[in-house]
Amino acid sequence: MTQTHVRRRRWLCPLLALPMAACAADPGAAGDVEETTPIEATAQVALPIVDPTPAGPSDLLAMVKVSTSQGSCSGMVIAADTVLTAAHCFCEEGYVGGNGCSSAATVTFRPDPAAPGARPRVLSGLAEIHPDYNPSWTERHIEHDVAIIKLNGVAPAHVKPFIVASDYPAEGSRVTIAGFGHSGADCSGPFGTLNFDAAVVGGYEDGHDILRFNDQVFCSGDSGGAVLNVEASRLYAVHSMHTWTVSHGWVSKGVTTGSEFDWIKSSMCPSSRWNQCGGDGDTCSCSASTSLLWRHTNGQVAIWFMDGGDIVGEAYPGGQDPSLSWQIQGSGDFDGDGQSDLLWRHTSGQVALWFMRDGAVVGEGYPGGQDPSLYWKVQGVGDFDGDGRSDILWRDATGQLAIWFTGDAAQAAYPGYSNQPAPVHTSWQVQGVGDFDGDGRSDILWRNTNGQVAIWFMSGAIRVGEATPGGQDPSLYWKVQAIGDFDGNLRSDILWRDATGQLAIWFGGEQGFDAPSYNNAHGPGDLAWQVQGVGDFDHDRRDDIVFRHTNGQVAIWLMHGAHFVGDLYPRQVESSWAIKGLLHDAGL
């Protein structure tokens, strides 16, 4: 045993970077005392970060600095748009004063180690405090001391999120601890350097809610930091506080992710009406699935039912029919059963619907008879009134819009810029539909011939607002490829591609976010691979990208925000078959 003298106050202290006077006094303590604290110089005892290991440029890139109105903390990226940290980082004086908590946060990411001279990336966000957050005087720890920060954007592509663990490391097992806080035996080192070290789990309190280290292993500023597995990939606990106990002396405590797993996952992966997310496993285990829709040059229709990259079934609705005089115009859930139906149009102008169930045609509809005339073209399919049934967006040669609600011409409405039926100048072209404001109703994405982008926010047939992200940009070398939800926040994003093959995603339709690529390093893409559409193939409530090579090979990029996280190659298909869209099954 060796001895060291450390001047400490006996406080029940969160680890936020606040003056010690802001901590709540231990009723049994009497202010400052001079203690002779034994520190065992063996690997089996967790020491304060006396001799910390500074993280290298490529180490622990999912660790971030969090700034709030209360001070500075540490945090962990757990999804492309989500950071996990401690709730007391947002609450007045740690927790004194009625638990008054704020929500605004600034998150700083470390630079990309593969880009010399790169600067830290900073994003703002809003925190959601755990609803049962409760500092406990009697148990000397802060219960449910976790908060989720939803970013106004996504983490840089070089940041790989930690996996949130639902299990618990064994008592006495070694873990990795990390944080940006002060360091050294007396916690006097400067804040802002990411340090990590090995520690030994001392035990648990309140079942497995609180993980304890039988020493003070963290300092102020480490709040919201990480307790990880030895490989530093799985997140087990969030640093919360240190306190004096009769049984163990000075200890550090953290809130386990296993005890908060359901709440954390529900905040990472919000369910929608058509995609319920259970929160089991490393992904969000959402119910919806995506199938690929094909058509042969002879007119035959086929469906691939997919589970990840596996083709788990095929269907051939309609046999050799319909004839090639009928063309697929899109898909959507027109009957509200949670499964996509097919929208057709004849060369005469006639419209038809195939109502689908598990790959079979269970009914047909012919709204509009021979109408509308061929001056009218289908622009997209979406749910503009939020009733759970798809609607058809049309436009005629003059620029006039029309919406057939539930695909029925008898329920048509004619939106215009000023909410009066009037054409929109034909220099503006509809690029697609998506829910960009998260209100459960589809909006319209436009682009001008000069390159300018605009979004009409819709409520039914009424234009209720607009946004013009990007001004005159991007240049006309960039083309819209698809509209989807890549970060799982229930707001649509825009997938772009330029003439070199490079991809970009505008999250929420706003310009200025990361460009994904095969190896997560920005650059041109192989133009032999063409985007076919987007859909959720791995059940994580985030859309993935479907490509097809000129040789017929199909590929799926699994995406997490702007991050490419893996690829799948279902099958190579002869060129007489073409992908005509993606079908969605809510799994309800």
PDB file of N, CA, C and O in Angstrom, residues 26 148 193 241 250 444 494:
ATOM      1  N   ASP A  26     -22.946  17.109   2.338  1.00  0.00           N
ATOM      2  CA  ASP A  26     -23.284  15.896   3.066  1.00  0.00           C
ATOM      3  C   ASP A  26     -23.670  16.299   4.482  1.00  0.00           C
ATOM      4  O   ASP A  26     -22.881  16.906   5.203  1.00  0.00           O
ATOM      5  N   ILE A 148     -31.114  12.693 -23.245  1.00  0.00           N
ATOM      6  CA  ILE A 148     -30.887  12.509 -24.677  1.00  0.00           C
ATOM      7  C   ILE A 148     -30.858  13.879 -25.344  1.00  0.00           C
ATOM      8  O   ILE A 148     -31.760  14.688 -25.150  1.00  0.00           O
ATOM      9  N   THR A 193      -9.602  17.956 -22.361  1.00  0.00           N
ATOM     10  CA  THR A 193      -8.825  16.893 -22.991  1.00  0.00           C
ATOM     11  C   THR A 193      -9.511  15.558 -22.727  1.00  0.00           C
ATOM     12  O   THR A 193      -9.835  15.244 -21.583  1.00  0.00           O
ATOM     13  N   MET A 241     -21.960  10.922 -10.635  1.00  0.00           N
ATOM     14  CA  MET A 241     -21.551  11.697  -9.472  1.00  0.00           C
ATOM     15  C   MET A 241     -20.502  10.932  -8.690  1.00  0.00           C
ATOM     16  O   MET A 241     -20.246   9.749  -8.928  1.00  0.00           O
ATOM     17  N   TRP A 250     -14.699   7.367  -0.671  1.00  0.00           N
ATOM     18  CA  TRP A 250     -15.042   8.111  -1.871  1.00  0.00           C
ATOM     19  C   TRP A 250     -15.273   7.142  -3.026  1.00  0.00           C
ATOM     20  O   TRP A 250     -14.425   6.312  -3.328  1.00  0.00           O
ATOM     21  N   ILE A 444     -44.368  19.291 -50.349  1.00  0.00           N
ATOM     22  CA  ILE A 444     -43.942  19.228 -51.750  1.00  0.00           C
ATOM     23  C   ILE A 444     -42.547  19.832 -51.878  1.00  0.00           C
ATOM     24  O   ILE A 444     -42.297  20.948 -51.417  1.00  0.00           O
ATOM     25  N   ILE A 494     -33.373  14.824 -48.019  1.00  0.00           N
ATOM     26  CA  ILE A 494     -33.212  14.790 -49.473  1.00  0.00           C
ATOM     27  C   ILE A 494     -31.880  14.148 -49.809  1.00  0.00           C
ATOM     28  O   ILE A 494     -30.834  14.581 -49.312  1.00  0.00           O
TER      29      ILE A 494
END
